[in-house]
GROMACS .gro file of C-alpha atoms in nm:
model
  322
    1MET     CA    1   0.000   0.000   0.000
    2THR     CA    2   0.105   0.358  -0.063
    3GLU     CA    3   0.092   0.651   0.179
    4ASP     CA    4   0.048   0.946  -0.064
    5PHE     CA    5  -0.303   1.052   0.032
    6THR     CA    6  -0.436   1.313   0.273
    7PRO     CA    7  -0.809   1.271   0.335
    8LEU     CA    8  -1.075   1.524   0.417
    9GLU     CA    9  -1.150   1.573   0.787
   10MET     CA   10  -1.426   1.326   0.871
   11ASN     CA   11  -1.631   1.580   1.065
   12ASP     CA   12  -1.640   1.801   0.754
   13VAL     CA   13  -1.842   1.543   0.561
   14ASP     CA   14  -2.206   1.647   0.527
   15THR     CA   15  -2.283   1.521   0.178
   16VAL     CA   16  -2.230   1.176   0.026
   17ALA     CA   17  -2.242   1.065  -0.337
   18CYS     CA   18  -2.400   0.732  -0.431
   19VAL     CA   19  -2.285   0.631  -0.779
   20GLY     CA   20  -2.512   0.353  -0.903
   21ILE     CA   21  -2.847   0.338  -0.726
   22GLY     CA   22  -2.986  -0.009  -0.778
   23THR     CA   23  -3.071  -0.234  -0.484
   24ILE     CA   24  -2.734  -0.189  -0.309
   25GLY     CA   25  -2.668   0.173  -0.404
   26GLY     CA   26  -3.025   0.268  -0.320
   27GLY     CA   27  -2.995   0.092   0.014
   28TRP     CA   28  -2.679   0.288   0.085
   29ALA     CA   29  -2.857   0.612  -0.007
   30ALA     CA   30  -3.138   0.534   0.237
   31TYR     CA   31  -2.888   0.460   0.513
   32PHE     CA   32  -2.685   0.778   0.457
   33LEU     CA   33  -3.007   0.981   0.465
   34ALA     CA   34  -3.110   0.813   0.791
   35ARG     CA   35  -2.775   0.907   0.942
   36GLY     CA   36  -2.846   1.273   0.865
   37TYR     CA   37  -2.637   1.324   0.552
   38ARG     CA   38  -2.737   1.483   0.226
   39VAL     CA   39  -2.707   1.246  -0.069
   40LYS     CA   40  -2.631   1.314  -0.433
   41ALA     CA   41  -2.713   1.012  -0.649
   42TRP     CA   42  -2.611   0.920  -1.004
   43ASP     CA   43  -2.723   0.639  -1.231
   44PRO     CA   44  -2.751   0.614  -1.612
   45ALA     CA   45  -3.085   0.428  -1.606
   46PRO     CA   46  -3.374   0.655  -1.716
   47ASP     CA   47  -3.602   0.525  -1.441
   48ALA     CA   48  -3.336   0.528  -1.167
   49GLY     CA   49  -3.486   0.826  -0.984
   50PRO     CA   50  -3.838   0.688  -0.933
   51LYS     CA   51  -3.700   0.346  -0.838
   52LEU     CA   52  -3.472   0.506  -0.581
   53ARG     CA   53  -3.759   0.702  -0.428
   54ARG     CA   54  -3.964   0.382  -0.395
   55LEU     CA   55  -3.673   0.200  -0.233
   56ILE     CA   56  -3.614   0.480   0.018
   57ASP     CA   57  -3.986   0.496   0.100
   58ALA     CA   58  -3.989   0.120   0.161
   59ALA     CA   59  -3.677   0.132   0.380
   60TRP     CA   60  -3.772   0.436   0.585
   61PRO     CA   61  -4.012   0.267   0.832
   62ALA     CA   62  -3.742   0.016   0.929
   63LEU     CA   63  -3.478   0.287   0.957
   64THR     CA   64  -3.716   0.490   1.172
   65LYS     CA   65  -3.757   0.197   1.410
   66LEU     CA   66  -3.380   0.161   1.439
   67GLY     CA   67  -3.348   0.530   1.513
   68LEU     CA   68  -3.292   0.828   1.284
   69ALA     CA   69  -3.030   1.098   1.327
   70PRO     CA   70  -3.180   1.426   1.453
   71ASN     CA   71  -3.158   1.595   1.112
   72ALA     CA   72  -3.242   1.290   0.901
   73SER     CA   73  -3.481   1.335   0.610
   74LYS     CA   74  -3.556   1.112   0.316
   75ASP     CA   75  -3.597   1.428   0.109
   76ASN     CA   76  -3.230   1.532   0.146
   77ILE     CA   77  -3.143   1.369  -0.186
   78THR     CA   78  -3.093   1.481  -0.543
   79VAL     CA   79  -3.061   1.257  -0.850
   80HIS     CA   80  -2.816   1.361  -1.122
   81THR     CA   81  -2.746   1.258  -1.479
   82ASP     CA   82  -2.402   1.423  -1.485
   83LEU     CA   83  -2.135   1.240  -1.285
   84ALA     CA   84  -1.920   1.546  -1.217
   85GLU     CA   85  -2.225   1.730  -1.087
   86ALA     CA   86  -2.313   1.435  -0.864
   87VAL     CA   87  -1.974   1.427  -0.689
   88ALA     CA   88  -1.922   1.803  -0.668
   89GLY     CA   89  -1.891   1.914  -0.307
   90VAL     CA   90  -1.926   1.567  -0.152
   91GLY     CA   91  -1.708   1.431   0.127
   92PHE     CA   92  -1.737   1.060   0.043
   93VAL     CA   93  -1.830   0.850  -0.260
   94GLN     CA   94  -1.991   0.504  -0.250
   95GLU     CA   95  -1.985   0.331  -0.590
   96SER     CA   96  -2.240   0.050  -0.638
   97ALA     CA   97  -2.241  -0.022  -1.012
   98PRO     CA   98  -2.317  -0.369  -1.157
   99GLU     CA   99  -2.057  -0.639  -1.092
  100VAL     CA  100  -1.874  -0.618  -1.425
  101LEU     CA  101  -1.499  -0.572  -1.394
  102GLU     CA  102  -1.450  -0.356  -1.704
  103LEU     CA  103  -1.738  -0.133  -1.594
  104LYS     CA  104  -1.595  -0.099  -1.244
  105GLN     CA  105  -1.251  -0.011  -1.383
  106SER     CA  106  -1.387   0.255  -1.616
  107LEU     CA  107  -1.636   0.403  -1.371
  108LEU     CA  108  -1.392   0.427  -1.081
  109ALA     CA  109  -1.147   0.605  -1.311
  110GLN     CA  110  -1.422   0.849  -1.415
  111ILE     CA  111  -1.521   0.911  -1.051
  112ASP     CA  112  -1.158   0.964  -0.954
  113ALA     CA  113  -1.110   1.216  -1.236
  114VAL     CA  114  -1.397   1.444  -1.125
  115THR     CA  115  -1.394   1.406  -0.745
  116ALA     CA  116  -1.201   1.638  -0.512
  117PRO     CA  117  -0.855   1.489  -0.440
  118ASP     CA  118  -0.906   1.456  -0.062
  119VAL     CA  119  -1.221   1.243  -0.089
  120VAL     CA  120  -1.218   0.867  -0.028
  121ILE     CA  121  -1.396   0.662  -0.295
  122ALA     CA  122  -1.533   0.323  -0.188
  123SER     CA  123  -1.670   0.040  -0.400
  124SER     CA  124  -1.955  -0.188  -0.296
  125THR     CA  125  -1.816  -0.468  -0.511
  126SER     CA  126  -1.918  -0.811  -0.389
  127GLY     CA  127  -1.607  -0.992  -0.508
  128TYR     CA  128  -1.347  -0.794  -0.702
  129GLY     CA  129  -1.029  -0.670  -0.538
  130MET     CA  130  -0.938  -0.303  -0.560
  131THR     CA  131  -0.605  -0.392  -0.719
  132GLU     CA  132  -0.785  -0.519  -1.030
  133MET     CA  133  -1.053  -0.247  -1.025
  134ALA     CA  134  -0.817   0.053  -0.989
  135THR     CA  135  -0.608  -0.014  -1.299
  136GLU     CA  136  -0.739   0.288  -1.495
  137ALA     CA  137  -0.757   0.542  -1.212
  138LYS     CA  138  -0.495   0.819  -1.192
  139ASN     CA  139  -0.521   0.843  -0.813
  140PRO     CA  140  -0.569   0.483  -0.691
  141SER     CA  141  -0.436   0.569  -0.346
  142ARG     CA  142  -0.782   0.684  -0.231
  143LEU     CA  143  -0.978   0.389  -0.375
  144VAL     CA  144  -1.096   0.126  -0.126
  145VAL     CA  145  -1.345  -0.159  -0.109
  146GLY     CA  146  -1.640  -0.095   0.122
  147HIS     CA  147  -1.838  -0.416   0.077
  148PRO     CA  148  -2.181  -0.410   0.244
  149PHE     CA  149  -2.432  -0.688   0.298
  150ASN     CA  150  -2.782  -0.661   0.157
  151PRO     CA  151  -2.984  -0.470   0.261
  152PRO     CA  152  -2.713  -0.215   0.348
  153TYR     CA  153  -2.962   0.004   0.530
  154LEU     CA  154  -3.022  -0.273   0.788
  155ILE     CA  155  -2.729  -0.517   0.791
  156PRO     CA  156  -2.445  -0.350   0.984
  157LEU     CA  157  -2.150  -0.534   0.828
  158VAL     CA  158  -1.904  -0.358   0.596
  159GLU     CA  159  -1.580  -0.526   0.486
  160VAL     CA  160  -1.302  -0.276   0.411
  161VAL     CA  161  -0.983  -0.358   0.222
  162GLY     CA  162  -0.747  -0.167  -0.004
  163GLY     CA  163  -0.558  -0.265  -0.315
  164GLU     CA  164  -0.185  -0.269  -0.381
  165GLN     CA  165  -0.189   0.103  -0.461
  166THR     CA  166  -0.437   0.208  -0.193
  167SER     CA  167  -0.303   0.431   0.083
  168ALA     CA  168  -0.312   0.278   0.430
  169VAL     CA  169  -0.447   0.617   0.539
  170ALA     CA  170  -0.746   0.578   0.305
  171VAL     CA  171  -0.823   0.232   0.443
  172LYS     CA  172  -0.802   0.358   0.800
  173TRP     CA  173  -1.020   0.658   0.715
  174ALA     CA  174  -1.285   0.444   0.544
  175SER     CA  175  -1.305   0.200   0.836
  176ALA     CA  176  -1.337   0.487   1.084
  177TRP     CA  177  -1.599   0.656   0.865
  178TYR     CA  178  -1.820   0.348   0.846
  179GLU     CA  179  -1.790   0.302   1.222
  180LEU     CA  180  -1.881   0.668   1.274
  181ILE     CA  181  -2.207   0.619   1.082
  182GLY     CA  182  -2.298   0.308   1.280
  183LYS     CA  183  -2.160   0.020   1.077
  184SER     CA  184  -1.985  -0.293   1.206
  185VAL     CA  185  -1.651  -0.296   1.024
  186ILE     CA  186  -1.408  -0.571   0.933
  187THR     CA  187  -1.081  -0.418   0.813
  188MET     CA  188  -0.919  -0.698   0.618
  189ASP     CA  189  -0.542  -0.749   0.623
  190ARG     CA  190  -0.525  -0.861   0.262
  191GLU     CA  191  -0.732  -0.890  -0.054
  192VAL     CA  192  -0.929  -1.212  -0.089
  193PRO     CA  193  -1.172  -1.272  -0.378
  194GLY     CA  194  -1.524  -1.250  -0.239
  195PHE     CA  195  -1.391  -1.114   0.092
  196ILE     CA  196  -1.501  -1.304   0.405
  197ALA     CA  197  -1.879  -1.302   0.432
  198ASN     CA  198  -1.949  -1.376   0.067
  199ARG     CA  199  -1.705  -1.668   0.062
  200LEU     CA  200  -1.884  -1.825   0.357
  201GLN     CA  201  -2.225  -1.753   0.209
  202GLU     CA  202  -2.119  -1.892  -0.129
  203ALA     CA  203  -2.006  -2.222   0.025
  204LEU     CA  204  -2.349  -2.271   0.181
  205TRP     CA  205  -2.522  -2.163  -0.140
  206ARG     CA  206  -2.328  -2.411  -0.354
  207GLU     CA  207  -2.410  -2.701  -0.124
  208ALA     CA  208  -2.776  -2.599  -0.124
  209LEU     CA  209  -2.782  -2.603  -0.505
  210HIS     CA  210  -2.624  -2.950  -0.507
  211MET     CA  211  -2.890  -3.080  -0.270
  212VAL     CA  212  -3.172  -2.943  -0.486
  213ASP     CA  213  -3.005  -3.072  -0.802
  214ASN     CA  214  -2.970  -3.422  -0.657
  215GLY     CA  215  -3.321  -3.433  -0.512
  216GLU     CA  216  -3.180  -3.450  -0.159
  217ALA     CA  217  -3.375  -3.153  -0.024
  218THR     CA  218  -3.632  -2.899  -0.134
  219VAL     CA  219  -3.581  -2.524  -0.131
  220GLU     CA  220  -3.815  -2.491   0.166
  221GLN     CA  221  -3.637  -2.768   0.361
  222ILE     CA  222  -3.301  -2.598   0.305
  223ASP     CA  223  -3.429  -2.262   0.429
  224LEU     CA  224  -3.598  -2.422   0.732
  225ALA     CA  225  -3.278  -2.614   0.812
  226ILE     CA  226  -3.102  -2.280   0.859
  227THR     CA  227  -3.376  -2.056   1.006
  228ASP     CA  228  -3.481  -2.314   1.266
  229GLY     CA  229  -3.136  -2.467   1.309
  230PRO     CA  230  -2.786  -2.315   1.307
  231GLY     CA  231  -2.918  -1.978   1.192
  232LEU     CA  232  -3.063  -1.922   1.539
  233ARG     CA  233  -2.717  -1.961   1.695
  234TRP     CA  234  -2.520  -1.748   1.450
  235PRO     CA  235  -2.653  -1.392   1.511
  236LEU     CA  236  -2.482  -1.366   1.850
  237GLN     CA  237  -2.186  -1.604   1.835
  238GLY     CA  238  -2.116  -1.706   1.475
  239PRO     CA  239  -2.014  -2.048   1.340
  240MET     CA  240  -1.669  -2.065   1.501
  241LEU     CA  241  -1.781  -1.987   1.856
  242THR     CA  242  -2.082  -2.214   1.801
  243PHE     CA  243  -1.849  -2.507   1.735
  244HIS     CA  244  -1.636  -2.402   2.033
  245LEU     CA  245  -1.945  -2.449   2.252
  246ALA     CA  246  -2.020  -2.780   2.080
  247GLY     CA  247  -1.695  -2.909   2.228
  248GLY     CA  248  -1.839  -2.879   2.578
  249GLU     CA  249  -1.593  -2.802   2.857
  250GLY     CA  250  -1.309  -2.894   2.624
  251GLY     CA  251  -1.411  -2.619   2.382
  252MET     CA  252  -1.278  -2.603   2.028
  253ALA     CA  253  -0.983  -2.830   2.111
  254HIS     CA  254  -1.219  -3.114   2.196
  255MET     CA  255  -1.438  -3.029   1.899
  256LEU     CA  256  -1.147  -3.057   1.656
  257ASP     CA  257  -1.005  -3.371   1.815
  258HIS     CA  258  -1.341  -3.546   1.833
  259PHE     CA  259  -1.501  -3.436   1.507
  260GLY     CA  260  -1.189  -3.355   1.304
  261PRO     CA  261  -1.193  -3.690   1.120
  262SER     CA  262  -1.543  -3.611   0.989
  263LEU     CA  263  -1.391  -3.329   0.784
  264LEU     CA  264  -1.285  -3.602   0.543
  265SER     CA  265  -1.641  -3.738   0.520
  266PRO     CA  266  -1.821  -3.667   0.190
  267TRP     CA  267  -2.070  -3.426   0.350
  268THR     CA  268  -2.012  -3.123   0.134
  269ARG     CA  269  -1.929  -3.047  -0.231
  270LEU     CA  270  -1.778  -2.702  -0.260
  271VAL     CA  271  -1.745  -2.710  -0.639
  272ALA     CA  272  -2.056  -2.545  -0.783
  273PRO     CA  273  -2.298  -2.766  -0.975
  274GLU     CA  274  -2.376  -2.692  -1.338
  275LEU     CA  275  -2.666  -2.450  -1.349
  276THR     CA  276  -2.879  -2.652  -1.589
  277PRO     CA  277  -3.225  -2.533  -1.699
  278GLU     CA  278  -3.371  -2.808  -1.482
  279LEU     CA  279  -3.185  -2.692  -1.170
  280ARG     CA  280  -3.268  -2.328  -1.241
  281ASN     CA  281  -3.638  -2.406  -1.281
  282ALA     CA  282  -3.643  -2.622  -0.968
  283VAL     CA  283  -3.490  -2.347  -0.754
  284ILE     CA  284  -3.725  -2.082  -0.894
  285ALA     CA  285  -4.029  -2.305  -0.845
  286GLY     CA  286  -3.920  -2.386  -0.492
  287CYS     CA  287  -3.887  -2.018  -0.404
  288ASP     CA  288  -4.228  -1.943  -0.553
  289GLU     CA  289  -4.381  -2.226  -0.351
  290GLU     CA  290  -4.215  -2.109  -0.029
  291ALA     CA  291  -4.324  -1.748  -0.091
  292ALA     CA  292  -4.682  -1.878  -0.100
  293GLY     CA  293  -4.820  -1.583  -0.293
  294ARG     CA  294  -4.633  -1.315  -0.097
  295SER     CA  295  -4.485  -1.045  -0.320
  296VAL     CA  296  -4.122  -0.935  -0.305
  297VAL     CA  297  -4.237  -0.617  -0.133
  298GLU     CA  298  -4.418  -0.818   0.134
  299LEU     CA  299  -4.122  -1.050   0.184
  300VAL     CA  300  -3.884  -0.755   0.217
  301ALA     CA  301  -4.110  -0.601   0.483
  302GLU     CA  302  -4.116  -0.931   0.675
  303ARG     CA  303  -3.739  -0.964   0.647
  304ASP     CA  304  -3.679  -0.610   0.769
  305GLU     CA  305  -3.909  -0.656   1.070
  306ALA     CA  306  -3.726  -0.977   1.162
  307ILE     CA  307  -3.380  -0.820   1.127
  308ILE     CA  308  -3.482  -0.530   1.351
  309ALA     CA  309  -3.617  -0.769   1.614
  310ILE     CA  310  -3.302  -0.981   1.603
  311ARG     CA  311  -3.072  -0.679   1.623
  312ASN     CA  312  -3.265  -0.535   1.915
  313ALA     CA  313  -3.266  -0.869   2.096
  314ILE     CA  314  -2.889  -0.909   2.048
  315ALA     CA  315  -2.828  -0.555   2.170
  316GLU     CA  316  -3.028  -0.629   2.487
  317VAL     CA  317  -2.831  -0.948   2.554
  318LYS     CA  318  -2.497  -0.769   2.504
  319ALA     CA  319  -2.607  -0.477   2.722
  320ALA     CA  320  -2.712  -0.713   3.002
  321GLY     CA  321  -2.372  -0.884   2.995
  322ALA     CA  322  -2.173  -0.562   2.987
   0.00000   0.00000   0.00000
């Protein structure tokens, strides 16, 4: 990493740019608004503005329940068609364009060219490293990955990591910035494709697809196996500490010694199955059956209510143990 970057004072940031305002970028916009910032949004899609307004309206009740900043308003947003106009005067940029490497490379270079030199630019990429995304930028020292989890207005996690040409100062600034606005931050020591959370999620996803493909489980059975099984243990302690407890008084040492041989058992298949038309149709049909007529809007509302309840419950448990 390089050191040739001097960032804007964090307390001077009052406006944020969201470049790309689909599901992730729009979720970011809603979150920044809820934290009391003004947002300038940019997206080339002709219907981006109305879609963003609908997303913010849908997210606002949940954000209100979690607690809004004193000066928060969902109206503190403008949508722009000119990129330079969108980033003018902002103190931070969150890029959330589609996951296409060439697009990311070009867009980050364009953002870098028209954004004030002391502003950190973060990418919401779900898998690319900044080293490969920053190849066309003239000032790669201020480009970092700020990978959220969907929906970014509710899930607190952000994974931060720089590329080979990213300044360590920019990484430190980005991590501190996300923490300042209420995020839970993992500052990674090195670039890893897919980062941490997505790699773990992908392993589970691949095994689930294999089980559907082989007729070993239905979509609904797979979801129930997590929501009513290990998923209930993970929000507070995660998979590693969960296995530590599974070892009883001997902890993880006993767990590894006792169950270590089972790691060689053919329980999982991490190589992804071929996404045949039959597998695709089976997964889609299974999701439709499990949704039982509920629209995406209704399912999102249910999900958001559940996440709020879980987060509040966890906060109470942690507060009681403090």
